[in-house]
Every structure is written in C-alpha cells, then in structure tokens.
C-alpha cells in the first residue's frame, strides 16, 4: 500500500513538471517567432506580392484569423519567388487579402533561409 502511495505521489509531481516544461518551451518558441517577424517587418527588404490563394487555418490569435497566403513575390531586382506565408491578418483587412490582389511584403535571409512577412499582418 505504501509503495502505491509513493508511486501516485511521484507521478502527480512529475506530470505537472512535464506540462510546465513543455508550456514554457512553447511560449519561448512563439516569442522567438514574433521577435523574428517584427525584425523582418522593421528591417527587411520591401517587395510586392500577388496573392495566388488564401486559406484559413481554423486558428485565431486574439480573435484575428490565421491564414496561409500562397504568394508570388516580385523582388526589387525583378526576380519572382513563389512562397507560402502563414500569418494572422486583422479581420477588418480581409478584403485586402483576396486572390489576385497585390500586397506589400518584406523579406530577409535568416539562417541561410529567405523569410517573408506580410506588411499589415497582426503580430501580438
């Protein structure tokens, strides 16, 4: 009986610790992503992008929809790049983000990878 109680106590102590560790790790990752996004928007190279398609992800951030934007980005040197950007757009800006529309984006190379962010996106 004592062994069972000890096992229950140990499990009840370990389970919240694992949850807290995972939760903290996820919060740090989200914070790092938001810092990176803000850096791209503040210091990135501007470009024009045509929206090829928009799909909602069924995720909302502060009641704003997260979407996947399939974009054809034309860089200032004329090079066109196809990319898909996961971003959150303000609900009042939805008419701006329709297929065929041209939007402003910024891009930056981070860790040898070209990253894009949408100007006017919602960043918490």
Tab-separated table of N, CA and C in Angstrom:
chain	number	residue	atom	x	y	z
A	1	UNK	N	0.825	-1.196	0.000
A	1	UNK	CA	0.000	0.000	0.000
A	1	UNK	C	0.871	1.263	0.000
A	2	UNK	N	1.912	1.261	0.811
A	2	UNK	CA	2.811	2.416	0.887
A	2	UNK	C	3.495	2.650	-0.455
A	3	UNK	N	3.879	1.578	-1.129
A	3	UNK	CA	4.528	1.695	-2.433
A	3	UNK	C	3.586	2.352	-3.435
A	4	UNK	N	2.339	1.976	-3.407
A	4	UNK	CA	1.347	2.554	-4.307
A	4	UNK	C	1.193	4.055	-4.059
A	5	UNK	N	1.146	4.439	-2.811
A	5	UNK	CA	1.023	5.856	-2.464
A	5	UNK	C	2.250	6.628	-2.943
A	6	UNK	N	3.426	6.058	-2.772
A	6	UNK	CA	4.662	6.707	-3.216
A	6	UNK	C	4.644	6.879	-4.734
A	7	UNK	N	4.213	5.860	-5.450
A	7	UNK	CA	4.138	5.933	-6.913
A	7	UNK	C	3.157	7.021	-7.341
A	8	UNK	N	2.002	7.081	-6.706
A	8	UNK	CA	0.999	8.096	-7.037
A	8	UNK	C	1.548	9.499	-6.779
A	9	UNK	N	2.232	9.675	-5.657
A	9	UNK	CA	2.812	10.982	-5.331
A	9	UNK	C	3.870	11.370	-6.364
A	10	UNK	N	4.728	10.438	-6.730
A	10	UNK	CA	5.782	10.722	-7.709
A	10	UNK	C	5.174	11.092	-9.058
A	11	UNK	N	4.202	10.322	-9.514
A	11	UNK	CA	3.549	10.605	-10.794
A	11	UNK	C	2.842	11.958	-10.743
A	12	UNK	N	2.188	12.257	-9.623
A	12	UNK	CA	1.476	13.531	-9.518
A	12	UNK	C	2.431	14.720	-9.464
A	13	UNK	N	3.669	14.506	-9.077
A	13	UNK	CA	4.670	15.575	-9.090
A	13	UNK	C	5.341	15.709	-10.459
A	14	UNK	N	5.552	14.600	-11.126
A	14	UNK	CA	6.239	14.611	-12.418
A	14	UNK	C	5.342	15.165	-13.525
A	15	UNK	N	4.079	14.786	-13.537
A	15	UNK	CA	3.169	15.198	-14.600
A	15	UNK	C	3.067	16.722	-14.738
A	16	UNK	N	2.816	17.465	-13.660
A	16	UNK	CA	2.776	18.930	-13.825
A	16	UNK	C	4.124	19.515	-14.250
A	17	UNK	N	5.204	18.918	-13.797
A	17	UNK	CA	6.532	19.412	-14.173
A	17	UNK	C	6.751	19.278	-15.676
A	18	UNK	N	6.349	18.151	-16.240
A	18	UNK	CA	6.478	17.941	-17.684
A	18	UNK	C	5.606	18.946	-18.434
A	19	UNK	N	4.384	19.135	-17.964
A	19	UNK	CA	3.481	20.090	-18.603
A	19	UNK	C	4.064	21.501	-18.567
A	20	UNK	N	4.562	21.922	-17.424
A	20	UNK	CA	5.133	23.267	-17.284
A	20	UNK	C	6.344	23.432	-18.197
A	21	UNK	N	7.186	22.411	-18.289
A	21	UNK	CA	8.371	22.483	-19.152
A	21	UNK	C	7.965	22.627	-20.620
A	22	UNK	N	6.988	21.834	-21.067
A	22	UNK	CA	6.528	21.921	-22.459
A	22	UNK	C	5.864	23.267	-22.735
A	23	UNK	N	5.065	23.730	-21.797
A	23	UNK	CA	4.368	25.006	-21.953
A	23	UNK	C	5.370	26.152	-22.048
A	24	UNK	N	6.376	26.143	-21.199
A	24	UNK	CA	7.409	27.180	-21.209
A	24	UNK	C	8.192	27.154	-22.514
A	25	UNK	N	8.522	25.963	-22.989
A	25	UNK	CA	9.256	25.831	-24.251
A	25	UNK	C	8.436	26.393	-25.413
A	26	UNK	N	7.147	26.107	-25.439
A	26	UNK	CA	6.266	26.607	-26.499
A	26	UNK	C	6.141	28.130	-26.439
A	27	UNK	N	6.029	28.676	-25.236
A	27	UNK	CA	5.963	30.133	-25.098
A	27	UNK	C	7.227	30.803	-25.620
A	28	UNK	N	8.384	30.232	-25.302
A	28	UNK	CA	9.649	30.786	-25.794
A	28	UNK	C	9.717	30.721	-27.319
A	29	UNK	N	9.285	29.598	-27.881
A	29	UNK	CA	9.315	29.447	-29.341
A	29	UNK	C	8.403	30.483	-30.004
A	30	UNK	N	7.202	30.680	-29.456
A	30	UNK	CA	6.281	31.683	-30.009
A	30	UNK	C	6.867	33.081	-29.886
A	31	UNK	N	7.484	33.367	-28.752
A	31	UNK	CA	8.099	34.677	-28.557
A	31	UNK	C	9.229	34.895	-29.565
A	32	UNK	N	10.053	33.876	-29.773
A	32	UNK	CA	11.148	33.987	-30.744
A	32	UNK	C	10.619	34.214	-32.157
A	33	UNK	N	9.529	33.515	-32.521
A	33	UNK	CA	8.922	33.703	-33.847
A	33	UNK	C	8.409	35.137	-34.004
A	34	UNK	N	7.755	35.653	-32.960
A	34	UNK	CA	7.229	37.017	-33.043
A	34	UNK	C	8.348	38.052	-33.121
A	35	UNK	N	9.432	37.841	-32.386
A	35	UNK	CA	10.580	38.752	-32.464
A	35	UNK	C	11.162	38.720	-33.876
A	36	UNK	N	11.283	37.518	-34.441
A	36	UNK	CA	11.819	37.380	-35.796
A	36	UNK	C	10.908	38.083	-36.807
A	37	UNK	N	9.609	37.913	-36.659
A	37	UNK	CA	8.654	38.550	-37.568
A	37	UNK	C	8.755	40.070	-37.486
A	38	UNK	N	8.854	40.595	-36.259
A	38	UNK	CA	8.975	42.045	-36.084
A	38	UNK	C	10.275	42.560	-36.689
A	39	UNK	N	11.347	41.783	-36.564
A	39	UNK	CA	12.634	42.177	-37.145
A	39	UNK	C	12.535	42.251	-38.664
A	40	UNK	N	11.903	41.254	-39.268
A	40	UNK	CA	11.738	41.250	-40.729
A	40	UNK	C	10.918	42.462	-41.168
A	41	UNK	N	9.836	42.750	-40.450
A	41	UNK	CA	8.996	43.887	-40.827
A	41	UNK	C	9.709	45.220	-40.616
A	42	UNK	N	10.576	45.303	-39.614
A	42	UNK	CA	11.283	46.558	-39.338
A	42	UNK	C	12.478	46.762	-40.262
A	43	UNK	N	13.204	45.686	-40.566
A	43	UNK	CA	14.480	45.826	-41.277
A	43	UNK	C	14.549	45.095	-42.609
A	44	UNK	N	13.486	44.392	-42.969
A	44	UNK	CA	13.525	43.597	-44.193
A	44	UNK	C	13.454	44.441	-45.455
A	45	UNK	N	13.752	43.794	-46.565
A	45	UNK	CA	13.701	44.434	-47.879
A	45	UNK	C	12.262	44.392	-48.395
A	46	UNK	N	11.700	45.533	-48.794
A	46	UNK	CA	10.320	45.533	-49.282
A	46	UNK	C	10.197	44.892	-50.662
A	47	UNK	N	9.033	44.314	-50.908
A	47	UNK	CA	8.735	43.704	-52.203
A	47	UNK	C	7.220	43.694	-52.394
A	48	UNK	N	6.802	43.431	-53.614
A	48	UNK	CA	5.388	43.302	-53.957
A	48	UNK	C	5.070	41.819	-54.113
A	49	UNK	N	3.876	41.430	-53.705
A	49	UNK	CA	3.469	40.033	-53.853
A	49	UNK	C	2.038	39.968	-54.362
A	50	UNK	N	1.813	39.042	-55.288
A	50	UNK	CA	0.455	38.788	-55.757
A	50	UNK	C	-0.072	37.581	-55.002
A	51	UNK	N	-1.302	37.700	-54.510
A	51	UNK	CA	-1.922	36.596	-53.778
A	51	UNK	C	-2.482	35.601	-54.784
A	52	UNK	N	-1.944	34.376	-54.754
A	52	UNK	CA	-2.444	33.304	-55.624
A	52	UNK	C	-3.632	32.600	-54.985
A	53	UNK	N	-3.577	32.448	-53.656
A	53	UNK	CA	-4.700	31.864	-52.929
A	53	UNK	C	-4.567	32.219	-51.460
A	54	UNK	N	-5.691	32.112	-50.756
A	54	UNK	CA	-5.730	32.346	-49.319
A	54	UNK	C	-6.577	31.245	-48.703
A	55	UNK	N	-6.056	30.653	-47.627
A	55	UNK	CA	-6.786	29.592	-46.929
A	55	UNK	C	-6.739	29.858	-45.431
A	56	UNK	N	-7.884	29.742	-44.779
A	56	UNK	CA	-7.927	29.907	-43.329
A	56	UNK	C	-7.456	28.620	-42.668
A	57	UNK	N	-6.736	28.744	-41.548
A	57	UNK	CA	-6.183	27.572	-40.866
A	57	UNK	C	-7.047	27.100	-39.705
A	58	UNK	N	-8.155	27.760	-39.434
A	58	UNK	CA	-9.012	27.468	-38.285
A	58	UNK	C	-8.342	27.787	-36.956
A	59	UNK	N	-7.289	28.610	-36.995
A	59	UNK	CA	-6.636	29.107	-35.791
A	59	UNK	C	-6.925	30.593	-35.720
A	60	UNK	N	-7.163	31.082	-34.517
A	60	UNK	CA	-7.337	32.515	-34.322
A	60	UNK	C	-6.384	32.986	-33.239
A	61	UNK	N	-5.840	34.182	-33.425
A	61	UNK	CA	-4.969	34.805	-32.439
A	61	UNK	C	-5.642	36.112	-32.040
A	62	UNK	N	-6.058	36.207	-30.801
A	62	UNK	CA	-6.782	37.392	-30.323
A	62	UNK	C	-7.967	37.709	-31.234
A	63	UNK	N	-8.704	36.689	-31.605
A	63	UNK	CA	-9.893	36.789	-32.466
A	63	UNK	C	-9.595	37.265	-33.886
A	64	UNK	N	-8.345	37.169	-34.309
A	64	UNK	CA	-7.959	37.506	-35.680
A	64	UNK	C	-7.611	36.199	-36.395
A	65	UNK	N	-8.049	36.005	-37.645
A	65	UNK	CA	-7.834	34.723	-38.326
A	65	UNK	C	-6.395	34.522	-38.793
A	66	UNK	N	-5.908	33.303	-38.591
A	66	UNK	CA	-4.619	32.915	-39.165
A	66	UNK	C	-4.904	32.316	-40.536
A	67	UNK	N	-4.090	32.694	-41.526
A	67	UNK	CA	-4.299	32.227	-42.893
A	67	UNK	C	-2.988	31.770	-43.511
A	68	UNK	N	-3.115	30.983	-44.558
A	68	UNK	CA	-1.978	30.628	-45.401
A	68	UNK	C	-2.138	31.403	-46.701
A	69	UNK	N	-1.157	32.243	-46.987
A	69	UNK	CA	-1.172	33.021	-48.222
A	69	UNK	C	-0.185	32.409	-49.199
A	70	UNK	N	-0.684	31.960	-50.342
A	70	UNK	CA	0.171	31.477	-51.424
A	70	UNK	C	0.511	32.707	-52.260
A	71	UNK	N	1.800	33.072	-52.287
A	71	UNK	CA	2.218	34.333	-52.891
A	71	UNK	C	3.234	34.145	-54.008
A	72	UNK	N	3.174	35.030	-54.987
A	72	UNK	CA	4.237	35.195	-55.980
A	72	UNK	C	4.868	36.548	-55.676
A	73	UNK	N	6.074	36.514	-55.112
A	73	UNK	CA	6.754	37.727	-54.668
A	73	UNK	C	7.702	38.202	-55.760
A	74	UNK	N	7.581	39.478	-56.116
A	74	UNK	CA	8.500	40.088	-57.073
A	74	UNK	C	9.445	40.991	-56.294
A	75	UNK	N	10.708	40.570	-56.253
A	75	UNK	CA	11.721	41.342	-55.540
A	75	UNK	C	12.094	42.576	-56.360
A	76	UNK	N	12.734	43.575	-55.725
A	76	UNK	CA	13.097	44.809	-56.444
A	76	UNK	C	13.966	44.572	-57.683
A	77	UNK	N	14.748	43.483	-57.688
A	77	UNK	CA	15.597	43.200	-58.857
A	77	UNK	C	14.832	42.497	-59.979
A	78	UNK	N	13.519	42.266	-59.782
A	78	UNK	CA	12.693	41.650	-60.810
A	78	UNK	C	12.515	40.153	-60.653
A	79	UNK	N	13.292	39.532	-59.791
A	79	UNK	CA	13.178	38.086	-59.569
A	79	UNK	C	11.837	37.778	-58.901
A	80	UNK	N	11.170	36.723	-59.370
A	80	UNK	CA	9.898	36.300	-58.792
A	80	UNK	C	10.099	34.998	-58.035
A	81	UNK	N	9.584	34.968	-56.822
A	81	UNK	CA	9.716	33.797	-55.951
A	81	UNK	C	8.327	33.375	-55.504
A	82	UNK	N	8.073	32.077	-55.541
A	82	UNK	CA	6.816	31.530	-55.039
A	82	UNK	C	7.026	31.111	-53.592
A	83	UNK	N	6.104	31.511	-52.701
A	83	UNK	CA	6.212	31.137	-51.295
A	83	UNK	C	4.822	31.039	-50.681
A	84	UNK	N	4.745	30.341	-49.563
A	84	UNK	CA	3.517	30.277	-48.772
A	84	UNK	C	3.848	30.851	-47.401
A	85	UNK	N	3.065	31.836	-46.981
A	85	UNK	CA	3.298	32.512	-45.710
A	85	UNK	C	2.127	32.238	-44.781
A	86	UNK	N	2.433	31.783	-43.575
A	86	UNK	CA	1.412	31.617	-42.537
A	86	UNK	C	1.426	32.907	-41.727
A	87	UNK	N	0.286	33.587	-41.687
A	87	UNK	CA	0.235	34.870	-40.989
A	87	UNK	C	-1.154	35.098	-40.417
A	88	UNK	N	-1.247	36.056	-39.538
A	88	UNK	CA	-2.524	36.447	-38.944
A	88	UNK	C	-2.862	37.821	-39.503
A	89	UNK	N	-4.077	37.946	-40.036
A	89	UNK	CA	-4.468	39.233	-40.609
A	89	UNK	C	-5.601	39.828	-39.778
A	90	UNK	N	-5.582	41.152	-39.622
A	90	UNK	CA	-6.690	41.792	-38.906
A	90	UNK	C	-7.998	41.545	-39.656
A	91	UNK	N	-9.024	41.244	-38.912
A	91	UNK	CA	-10.302	40.878	-39.534
A	91	UNK	C	-10.838	42.000	-40.424
A	92	UNK	N	-10.548	43.249	-40.089
A	92	UNK	CA	-11.039	44.357	-40.922
A	92	UNK	C	-10.245	44.489	-42.218
A	93	UNK	N	-9.118	43.793	-42.321
A	93	UNK	CA	-8.290	43.857	-43.532
A	93	UNK	C	-8.550	42.708	-44.493
A	94	UNK	N	-9.505	41.857	-44.191
A	94	UNK	CA	-9.767	40.688	-45.034
A	94	UNK	C	-10.004	41.064	-46.504
A	95	UNK	N	-10.738	42.138	-46.820
A	95	UNK	CA	-10.925	42.476	-48.241
A	95	UNK	C	-9.614	42.738	-48.988
A	96	UNK	N	-8.593	43.200	-48.290
A	96	UNK	CA	-7.295	43.464	-48.917
A	96	UNK	C	-6.599	42.171	-49.321
A	97	UNK	N	-6.863	41.099	-48.600
A	97	UNK	CA	-6.144	39.841	-48.796
A	97	UNK	C	-6.984	38.845	-49.591
A	98	UNK	N	-7.313	39.221	-50.820
A	98	UNK	CA	-8.085	38.347	-51.693
A	98	UNK	C	-7.241	37.944	-52.891
A	99	UNK	N	-7.602	36.821	-53.488
A	99	UNK	CA	-6.870	36.286	-54.644
A	99	UNK	C	-6.742	37.347	-55.738
A	100	UNK	N	-5.521	37.477	-56.262
A	100	UNK	CA	-5.255	38.425	-57.333
A	100	UNK	C	-4.776	39.785	-56.855
A	101	UNK	N	-5.004	40.110	-55.589
A	101	UNK	CA	-4.567	41.409	-55.069
A	101	UNK	C	-3.052	41.448	-54.906
A	102	UNK	N	-2.512	42.650	-55.013
A	102	UNK	CA	-1.088	42.883	-54.792
A	102	UNK	C	-0.933	43.454	-53.386
A	103	UNK	N	-0.036	42.859	-52.601
A	103	UNK	CA	0.203	43.318	-51.236
A	103	UNK	C	1.694	43.593	-51.043
A	104	UNK	N	1.995	44.307	-49.984
A	104	UNK	CA	3.380	44.593	-49.625
A	104	UNK	C	3.889	43.495	-48.698
A	105	UNK	N	5.095	43.037	-48.954
A	105	UNK	CA	5.760	42.084	-48.065
A	105	UNK	C	7.178	42.588	-47.818
A	106	UNK	N	7.797	42.021	-46.810
A	106	UNK	CA	9.215	42.282	-46.569
A	106	UNK	C	9.895	40.931	-46.436
A	107	UNK	N	11.154	40.885	-46.851
A	107	UNK	CA	11.885	39.623	-46.771
A	107	UNK	C	13.276	39.856	-46.227
A	108	UNK	N	13.815	38.787	-45.648
A	108	UNK	CA	15.142	38.833	-45.046
A	108	UNK	C	15.685	37.411	-45.010
A	109	UNK	N	16.980	37.277	-45.209
A	109	UNK	CA	17.611	35.966	-45.095
A	109	UNK	C	18.038	35.764	-43.647
A	110	UNK	N	17.506	34.709	-43.040
A	110	UNK	CA	17.831	34.358	-41.658
A	110	UNK	C	18.251	32.899	-41.650
A	111	UNK	N	19.437	32.632	-41.127
A	111	UNK	CA	19.984	31.267	-41.093
A	111	UNK	C	19.983	30.635	-42.484
A	112	UNK	N	20.428	31.389	-43.482
A	112	UNK	CA	20.512	30.942	-44.878
A	112	UNK	C	19.161	30.564	-45.475
A	113	UNK	N	18.089	31.104	-44.929
A	113	UNK	CA	16.745	30.840	-45.446
A	113	UNK	C	16.040	32.176	-45.664
A	114	UNK	N	15.463	32.353	-46.847
A	114	UNK	CA	14.735	33.575	-47.158
A	114	UNK	C	13.370	33.508	-46.490
A	115	UNK	N	13.092	34.471	-45.610
A	115	UNK	CA	11.826	34.502	-44.869
A	115	UNK	C	11.039	35.729	-45.291
A	116	UNK	N	9.723	35.565	-45.375
A	116	UNK	CA	8.829	36.631	-45.804
A	116	UNK	C	7.830	36.943	-44.702
A	117	UNK	N	7.455	38.216	-44.609
A	117	UNK	CA	6.384	38.650	-43.717
A	117	UNK	C	5.504	39.637	-44.462
A	118	UNK	N	4.235	39.616	-44.133
A	118	UNK	CA	3.254	40.470	-44.790
A	118	UNK	C	3.145	41.789	-44.027
A	119	UNK	N	3.300	42.891	-44.756
A	119	UNK	CA	3.128	44.210	-44.148
A	119	UNK	C	1.645	44.377	-43.819
A	120	UNK	N	1.348	44.775	-42.606
A	120	UNK	CA	-0.036	44.930	-42.167
A	120	UNK	C	-0.577	43.707	-41.454
A	121	UNK	N	0.250	42.675	-41.301
A	121	UNK	CA	-0.178	41.477	-40.576
A	121	UNK	C	-0.305	41.798	-39.091
A	122	UNK	N	-1.120	41.024	-38.412
A	122	UNK	CA	-1.304	41.196	-36.972
A	122	UNK	C	-0.223	40.412	-36.247
A	123	UNK	N	0.521	41.101	-35.387
A	123	UNK	CA	1.534	40.435	-34.562
A	123	UNK	C	1.246	40.802	-33.117
A	124	UNK	N	0.925	39.809	-32.291
A	124	UNK	CA	0.592	40.113	-30.887
A	124	UNK	C	1.769	40.679	-30.117
